[in-house]
Amino acid sequence: MKKDNKNVIYWLLTGCFLIFIMVVVGGITRLTDSGLSISNYRLITGTIPPIGDQEWQVAFDLYKQHPEYHAYNNHFNIEDFKNIYFWEWLHRVIGRSIGLVFIIPFLYFLIRKQLSKSTIKKCMVLLALGAFQGFLGWYMVKSGLVDMPDVSHYRLAAHLVTAFLTFAATLWVALDLMFPIRKPANIPMKRLLIWGYIVLIIQIIYGAFIAGLKAGLMHNHWPLMSEGKFIHHTVYVLDPFYKNLIENPSGIQFVHRILAFVVVLFIFLIWRKSNKFTLTAHQKQGVNSLILLVLLQFSLGVFTLIYQVPLGLGIAHQVGAFFLLTSMTFTLHRFTK
C-alpha cells in the first residue's frame, strides 16, 4: 500500500482550513469581547450549549461571579449574555473538532500503514502543538477570571502565535508530501526568507499585544501617531524603558507601526533578490503573492487603525496576517526543498 498518499495530503490541508476558521472565529471572539463568557471548562459536556431558560440562567449567574461582568457588563441582560456566549462556545467547539479531525484520521492512517516513518514523527509534533494550543487557550481565559477583567496580553499572544505556527507546521508537512522530489536549496534566498519569517512572527506577536491591550483604539492617525507627532509622548512614559515596548499600549502600537514598514521592506528585498535567480513557477508564484499580500495587509492595517478597529476591518487584518504567513511558509518551502 502506497504511503503518504493523496488522502493524507487532503487530511492535512483540511486541518489547515479548520485552523484558519478557528483563527477567524477567535478574532471575532476577541473583538466582540466574548472570550470570558464561559468561565468553566468541560471537555465533553461543554460542546452542548445551555438548553432552556433554567440552564441559561445558571450560565449567566456563573458569569456574574467574575470580574468582567462587574467591571464592564453589569448592565447585561440574559440576551446580551447569549450573544457573547455564542462566539466563545463556537470557538471552543471548533477547537475540539480540530482535535478529532487530527486524531481519528491519524489513527486510521497509522493502522492502515499509510504513513511513512518521517510523516509519523512530523504528525506527532503537530498533535503536540495542537494539544499545547488547547492548553494555552484555557490558560489565557483563566487570566481574566481572577482579579483583572481582561486576559493577559502575553497569554493572548502565546495563544494566537501558537495557532499560526501550528497552521504553518501543518502546511509544511503537507507541502513535503505534495512536493516529494527534493532539489538543492537556494541558500541566499532561504536565509533572507527565514529572517523575513522571523520579523513577520514578531509583528504577529505585536498584533496580539495590540488586541490584548486594545491599543488600536488610540492614536488613530496615520502616518503620524497624532496630529503633528510621529512619536506620541505616551510612547516612553514607563520606567524602565523596555516596559514601554511590551506593556505600554502606546509604545506597543508604535513598535507595531514600525515593524509594518520592516515587514514590507523585507518582502521587497526578497522580491528584488529573487530577480537575480532563475526561478521555478512555484517560486515565482510565492514571491509575487508575498508582494501582493503585504501591500494588502499594510493597507488593511492603516484603515483598521484610522477607523478604530471596526469588527469587519479587524477580522480582515487578522486574516491578512494569516494569508501572509501562509504565503511566506509556501515560498520558504519552495526555496528550501
Short mmCIF file of C-alpha atoms in Angstrom, two decimals:
data_model
loop_
_atom_site.label_atom_id
_atom_site.label_comp_id
_atom_site.label_asym_id
_atom_site.label_seq_id
_atom_site.Cartn_x
_atom_site.Cartn_y
_atom_site.Cartn_z
CA MET A 1 0.00 0.00 0.00
CA LYS A 2 1.39 3.38 -1.01
CA LYS A 3 2.44 5.51 1.94
CA ASP A 4 1.69 9.24 2.27
CA ASN A 5 -0.95 9.16 -0.46
CA LYS A 6 -3.29 11.96 -1.56
CA ASN A 7 -5.73 11.21 1.24
CA VAL A 8 -3.04 12.11 3.78
CA ILE A 9 -2.45 15.41 1.98
CA TYR A 10 -6.18 16.18 1.93
CA TRP A 11 -6.36 15.37 5.65
CA LEU A 12 -3.53 17.79 6.47
CA LEU A 13 -4.98 20.55 4.27
CA THR A 14 -8.39 20.05 5.93
CA GLY A 15 -6.63 20.60 9.25
CA CYS A 16 -5.10 23.79 7.86
CA PHE A 17 -8.52 25.04 6.77
CA LEU A 18 -10.05 24.33 10.18
CA ILE A 19 -7.22 26.16 11.95
CA PHE A 20 -7.89 29.12 9.66
CA ILE A 21 -11.59 29.07 10.62
CA MET A 22 -10.54 28.77 14.27
CA VAL A 23 -8.37 31.88 13.99
CA VAL A 24 -11.17 33.86 12.30
CA VAL A 25 -13.72 32.90 14.96
CA GLY A 26 -11.10 33.58 17.63
CA GLY A 27 -10.65 37.08 16.22
CA ILE A 28 -14.40 37.70 16.29
CA THR A 29 -14.49 36.36 19.85
CA ARG A 30 -11.80 38.82 20.86
CA LEU A 31 -13.21 41.85 19.05
CA THR A 32 -16.70 41.26 20.46
CA ASP A 33 -15.28 40.82 23.99
CA SER A 34 -16.80 37.34 24.18
CA GLY A 35 -13.77 35.41 25.38
CA LEU A 36 -14.62 35.38 29.09
CA SER A 37 -18.29 34.49 28.74
CA ILE A 38 -17.70 30.81 29.57
CA SER A 39 -15.80 30.61 32.83
CA ASN A 40 -15.57 26.84 33.20
CA TYR A 41 -14.04 24.12 31.07
CA ARG A 42 -15.87 20.88 30.33
CA LEU A 43 -14.27 18.87 27.54
CA ILE A 44 -17.28 16.71 26.61
CA THR A 45 -20.43 18.29 28.04
CA GLY A 46 -19.13 21.77 27.15
CA THR A 47 -19.84 21.06 23.48
CA ILE A 48 -23.57 21.39 24.20
CA PRO A 49 -24.71 24.96 24.91
CA PRO A 50 -27.28 25.69 27.64
CA ILE A 51 -30.75 24.43 26.76
CA GLY A 52 -33.81 26.09 28.22
CA ASP A 53 -34.22 29.14 30.43
CA GLN A 54 -33.00 27.44 33.59
CA GLU A 55 -29.65 26.33 32.12
CA TRP A 56 -29.10 29.76 30.58
CA GLN A 57 -29.76 31.40 33.93
CA VAL A 58 -27.22 29.10 35.62
CA ALA A 59 -24.61 30.00 33.00
CA PHE A 60 -25.41 33.71 33.34
CA ASP A 61 -25.20 33.55 37.15
CA LEU A 62 -21.78 31.92 36.85
CA TYR A 63 -20.64 34.71 34.52
CA LYS A 64 -21.82 37.29 37.06
CA GLN A 65 -19.33 35.94 39.60
CA HIS A 66 -16.31 37.07 37.58
CA PRO A 67 -14.56 40.45 37.14
CA GLU A 68 -15.60 41.20 33.55
CA TYR A 69 -19.30 41.35 34.48
CA HIS A 70 -18.71 43.70 37.42
CA ALA A 71 -16.24 45.95 35.56
CA TYR A 72 -17.85 46.21 32.12
CA ASN A 73 -21.09 44.30 31.66
CA ASN A 74 -23.20 44.72 34.79
CA HIS A 75 -25.88 46.23 32.52
CA PHE A 76 -26.21 42.95 30.59
CA ASN A 77 -29.45 41.04 30.45
CA ILE A 78 -29.56 37.37 29.53
CA GLU A 79 -29.98 38.09 25.79
CA ASP A 80 -26.80 40.19 25.81
CA PHE A 81 -25.05 37.31 27.55
CA LYS A 82 -26.26 34.81 24.95
CA ASN A 83 -24.68 36.90 22.18
CA ILE A 84 -21.18 36.81 23.66
CA TYR A 85 -21.60 33.22 24.85
CA PHE A 86 -22.19 32.06 21.27
CA TRP A 87 -18.81 33.18 19.91
CA GLU A 88 -16.80 31.67 22.75
CA TRP A 89 -18.81 28.44 22.55
CA LEU A 90 -18.27 28.24 18.78
CA HIS A 91 -14.56 28.91 19.21
CA ARG A 92 -14.26 26.04 21.69
CA VAL A 93 -16.34 23.64 19.58
CA ILE A 94 -14.15 24.28 16.53
CA GLY A 95 -11.09 23.63 18.68
CA ARG A 96 -12.47 20.27 19.77
CA SER A 97 -13.41 19.47 16.16
CA ILE A 98 -9.85 20.15 15.05
CA GLY A 99 -8.64 17.69 17.66
CA LEU A 100 -10.96 14.98 16.34
CA VAL A 101 -10.09 15.74 12.71
CA PHE A 102 -6.41 15.31 13.52
CA ILE A 103 -6.53 12.33 15.88
CA ILE A 104 -9.09 9.99 14.26
CA PRO A 105 -7.67 10.06 10.68
CA PHE A 106 -4.14 9.88 12.11
CA LEU A 107 -5.01 6.64 13.92
CA TYR A 108 -6.72 5.34 10.79
CA PHE A 109 -3.72 6.07 8.58
CA LEU A 110 -1.43 4.63 11.23
CA ILE A 111 -3.37 1.35 11.46
CA ARG A 112 -3.60 1.12 7.67
CA LYS A 113 0.16 1.76 7.47
CA GLN A 114 -0.33 4.65 5.07
CA LEU A 115 2.17 6.94 6.79
CA SER A 116 5.94 6.82 6.39
CA LYS A 117 8.11 6.92 9.50
CA SER A 118 9.09 10.50 8.72
CA THR A 119 5.46 11.61 8.39
CA ILE A 120 4.51 9.81 11.61
CA LYS A 121 7.16 11.77 13.53
CA LYS A 122 6.01 15.05 11.99
CA CYS A 123 2.37 14.30 12.78
CA MET A 124 3.24 13.56 16.40
CA VAL A 125 4.75 17.05 16.59
CA LEU A 126 1.57 18.51 15.07
CA LEU A 127 -0.58 16.70 17.61
CA ALA A 128 1.60 18.01 20.44
CA LEU A 129 1.30 21.55 19.07
CA GLY A 130 -2.47 21.18 18.86
CA ALA A 131 -2.70 19.95 22.45
CA PHE A 132 -0.47 22.80 23.62
CA GLN A 133 -2.64 25.27 21.74
CA GLY A 134 -5.72 23.99 23.57
CA PHE A 135 -3.96 24.34 26.92
CA LEU A 136 -2.90 27.90 26.09
CA GLY A 137 -6.50 28.79 25.26
CA TRP A 138 -7.71 27.87 28.73
CA TYR A 139 -4.57 29.34 30.35
CA MET A 140 -5.38 32.63 28.59
CA VAL A 141 -9.04 32.65 29.67
CA LYS A 142 -8.05 31.82 33.25
CA SER A 143 -6.02 35.05 33.47
CA GLY A 144 -9.20 37.11 33.08
CA LEU A 145 -11.24 35.25 35.69
CA VAL A 146 -9.32 36.11 38.85
CA ASP A 147 -8.58 39.78 39.53
CA MET A 148 -8.45 41.58 36.19
CA PRO A 149 -11.44 41.70 33.82
CA ASP A 150 -9.16 41.23 30.78
CA VAL A 151 -6.96 38.37 29.68
CA SER A 152 -3.19 38.73 29.83
CA HIS A 153 -1.90 40.14 26.55
CA TYR A 154 1.13 37.86 26.92
CA ARG A 155 -1.08 34.78 27.11
CA LEU A 156 -3.23 36.06 24.24
CA ALA A 157 -0.11 36.46 22.10
CA ALA A 158 1.10 32.97 23.02
CA HIS A 159 -2.32 31.51 22.14
CA LEU A 160 -2.54 33.30 18.79
CA VAL A 161 1.05 32.72 17.68
CA THR A 162 0.85 29.02 18.57
CA ALA A 163 -2.24 28.76 16.34
CA PHE A 164 -0.38 30.44 13.48
CA LEU A 165 2.69 28.22 13.95
CA THR A 166 0.57 25.07 14.22
CA PHE A 167 -1.03 26.01 10.92
CA ALA A 168 2.35 26.74 9.33
CA ALA A 169 3.81 23.44 10.57
CA THR A 170 0.79 21.50 9.25
CA LEU A 171 1.07 23.24 5.88
CA TRP A 172 4.81 22.48 5.77
CA VAL A 173 4.18 18.76 6.31
CA ALA A 174 1.53 18.81 3.58
CA LEU A 175 3.94 20.59 1.22
CA ASP A 176 6.59 17.96 1.94
CA LEU A 177 4.15 15.35 0.64
CA MET A 178 2.94 17.47 -2.27
CA PHE A 179 6.50 18.04 -3.48
CA PRO A 180 8.32 14.76 -2.75
CA ILE A 181 11.16 15.41 -5.20
CA ARG A 182 13.90 17.26 -3.36
CA LYS A 183 16.01 19.90 -5.07
CA PRO A 184 19.07 21.79 -3.79
CA ALA A 185 18.09 24.75 -1.61
CA ASN A 186 18.68 28.31 -2.77
CA ILE A 187 20.75 29.29 0.26
CA PRO A 188 20.80 33.13 -0.19
CA MET A 189 17.03 33.23 -0.69
CA LYS A 190 16.44 30.75 2.11
CA ARG A 191 18.39 32.89 4.60
CA LEU A 192 16.58 36.08 3.60
CA LEU A 193 13.20 34.35 3.80
CA ILE A 194 13.99 32.96 7.26
CA TRP A 195 14.81 36.46 8.53
CA GLY A 196 11.65 37.80 6.92
CA TYR A 197 9.69 34.97 8.54
CA ILE A 198 11.09 35.83 11.98
CA VAL A 199 10.21 39.51 11.56
CA LEU A 200 6.69 38.57 10.45
CA ILE A 201 6.20 36.36 13.52
CA ILE A 202 7.37 39.20 15.79
CA GLN A 203 4.91 41.50 14.04
CA ILE A 204 2.10 38.99 14.62
CA ILE A 205 3.05 38.86 18.31
CA TYR A 206 2.77 42.64 18.50
CA GLY A 207 -0.57 42.44 16.70
CA ALA A 208 -1.74 40.17 19.52
CA PHE A 209 -0.37 42.65 22.07
CA ILE A 210 -2.38 45.36 20.31
CA ALA A 211 -5.53 43.23 20.56
CA GLY A 212 -4.92 42.26 24.17
CA LEU A 213 -4.39 45.83 25.35
CA LYS A 214 -6.90 47.37 22.89
CA ALA A 215 -4.11 49.64 21.72
CA GLY A 216 -5.76 50.05 18.32
CA LEU A 217 -8.35 52.35 19.91
CA MET A 218 -5.80 55.11 20.49
CA HIS A 219 -3.60 57.28 18.25
CA ASN A 220 -5.96 56.79 15.31
CA HIS A 221 -3.97 58.85 12.84
CA TRP A 222 -1.58 57.81 10.08
CA PRO A 223 1.27 58.17 9.24
CA LEU A 224 1.66 60.29 12.39
CA MET A 225 0.54 58.90 15.76
CA SER A 226 -1.37 62.11 16.43
CA GLU A 227 -1.75 65.40 14.67
CA GLY A 228 1.76 66.72 14.16
CA LYS A 229 3.58 63.97 16.10
CA PHE A 230 5.37 60.95 14.68
CA ILE A 231 6.11 59.64 18.19
CA HIS A 232 3.48 60.46 20.80
CA HIS A 233 4.86 61.39 24.23
CA THR A 234 2.97 58.49 25.85
CA VAL A 235 5.18 56.03 23.98
CA TYR A 236 8.02 56.38 26.51
CA VAL A 237 6.36 57.11 29.87
CA LEU A 238 7.19 53.85 31.68
CA ASP A 239 10.36 53.18 33.62
CA PRO A 240 12.43 51.14 32.93
CA PHE A 241 12.22 51.94 29.24
CA TYR A 242 11.86 48.35 27.97
CA LYS A 243 8.41 48.11 29.58
CA ASN A 244 7.18 50.62 27.02
CA LEU A 245 7.90 48.01 24.34
CA ILE A 246 5.90 45.19 25.95
CA GLU A 247 3.38 46.70 28.39
CA ASN A 248 2.63 50.27 27.33
CA PRO A 249 -0.25 50.34 24.76
CA SER A 250 1.17 53.47 23.10
CA GLY A 251 4.67 52.01 22.92
CA ILE A 252 3.36 48.71 21.57
CA GLN A 253 1.35 50.48 18.88
CA PHE A 254 4.46 52.46 17.87
CA VAL A 255 6.51 49.24 17.57
CA HIS A 256 3.71 47.64 15.53
CA ARG A 257 3.71 50.63 13.17
CA ILE A 258 7.48 50.46 12.66
CA LEU A 259 7.51 46.69 12.22
CA ALA A 260 4.89 47.05 9.48
CA PHE A 261 7.42 49.01 7.44
CA VAL A 262 10.14 46.48 8.27
CA VAL A 263 7.98 43.59 7.05
CA VAL A 264 7.25 45.45 3.80
CA LEU A 265 10.97 46.20 3.39
CA PHE A 266 11.95 42.56 3.90
CA ILE A 267 9.44 41.33 1.36
CA PHE A 268 10.60 43.85 -1.22
CA LEU A 269 14.17 42.72 -0.55
CA ILE A 270 13.04 39.13 -1.12
CA TRP A 271 11.41 40.16 -4.40
CA ARG A 272 14.47 42.14 -5.52
CA LYS A 273 16.91 39.36 -4.67
CA SER A 274 14.73 36.75 -6.37
CA ASN A 275 15.20 38.63 -9.66
CA LYS A 276 18.87 37.56 -9.63
CA PHE A 277 17.94 33.88 -9.94
CA THR A 278 16.17 31.66 -12.42
CA LEU A 279 13.05 30.68 -10.55
CA THR A 280 10.64 27.80 -10.86
CA ALA A 281 6.96 28.55 -11.47
CA HIS A 282 6.12 27.89 -7.81
CA GLN A 283 8.93 30.11 -6.58
CA LYS A 284 7.69 32.96 -8.79
CA GLN A 285 4.15 32.45 -7.54
CA GLY A 286 5.34 32.53 -3.95
CA VAL A 287 7.36 35.74 -4.31
CA ASN A 288 4.63 37.51 -6.29
CA SER A 289 1.99 36.53 -3.74
CA LEU A 290 4.17 37.95 -0.96
CA ILE A 291 4.28 41.34 -2.67
CA LEU A 292 0.52 41.48 -3.24
CA LEU A 293 -0.39 40.24 0.23
CA VAL A 294 1.99 42.50 2.16
CA LEU A 295 0.65 45.58 0.35
CA LEU A 296 -2.91 44.48 1.06
CA GLN A 297 -2.10 43.75 4.70
CA PHE A 298 -0.34 47.08 5.16
CA SER A 299 -3.37 48.90 3.74
CA LEU A 300 -5.76 46.95 5.95
CA GLY A 301 -3.65 47.84 8.97
CA VAL A 302 -3.81 51.55 8.18
CA PHE A 303 -7.59 51.55 7.65
CA THR A 304 -8.17 49.40 10.74
CA LEU A 305 -6.26 51.96 12.80
CA ILE A 306 -7.87 55.05 11.27
CA TYR A 307 -11.40 53.70 11.76
CA GLN A 308 -10.65 52.48 15.32
CA VAL A 309 -10.86 48.74 14.72
CA PRO A 310 -14.39 48.08 13.43
CA LEU A 311 -15.22 44.38 13.51
CA GLY A 312 -15.02 43.82 9.75
CA LEU A 313 -11.66 45.53 9.29
CA GLY A 314 -10.24 43.99 12.45
CA ILE A 315 -11.06 40.48 11.21
CA ALA A 316 -9.81 41.29 7.69
CA HIS A 317 -6.50 42.50 9.13
CA GLN A 318 -6.07 39.28 11.13
CA VAL A 319 -6.98 37.18 8.09
CA GLY A 320 -4.47 39.20 6.06
CA ALA A 321 -1.74 38.27 8.54
CA PHE A 322 -2.78 34.62 8.23
CA PHE A 323 -2.60 34.68 4.43
CA LEU A 324 0.74 36.47 4.51
CA LEU A 325 2.17 33.82 6.82
CA THR A 326 0.74 31.14 4.52
CA SER A 327 2.47 32.72 1.53
CA MET A 328 5.73 33.09 3.45
CA THR A 329 5.60 29.44 4.51
CA PHE A 330 4.94 28.25 0.95
CA THR A 331 7.68 30.47 -0.50
CA LEU A 332 10.24 29.42 2.12
CA HIS A 333 9.41 25.78 1.45
CA ARG A 334 9.90 26.19 -2.29
CA PHE A 335 13.33 27.78 -1.82
CA THR A 336 14.33 25.24 0.83
CA LYS A 337 13.43 21.89 -0.74
#
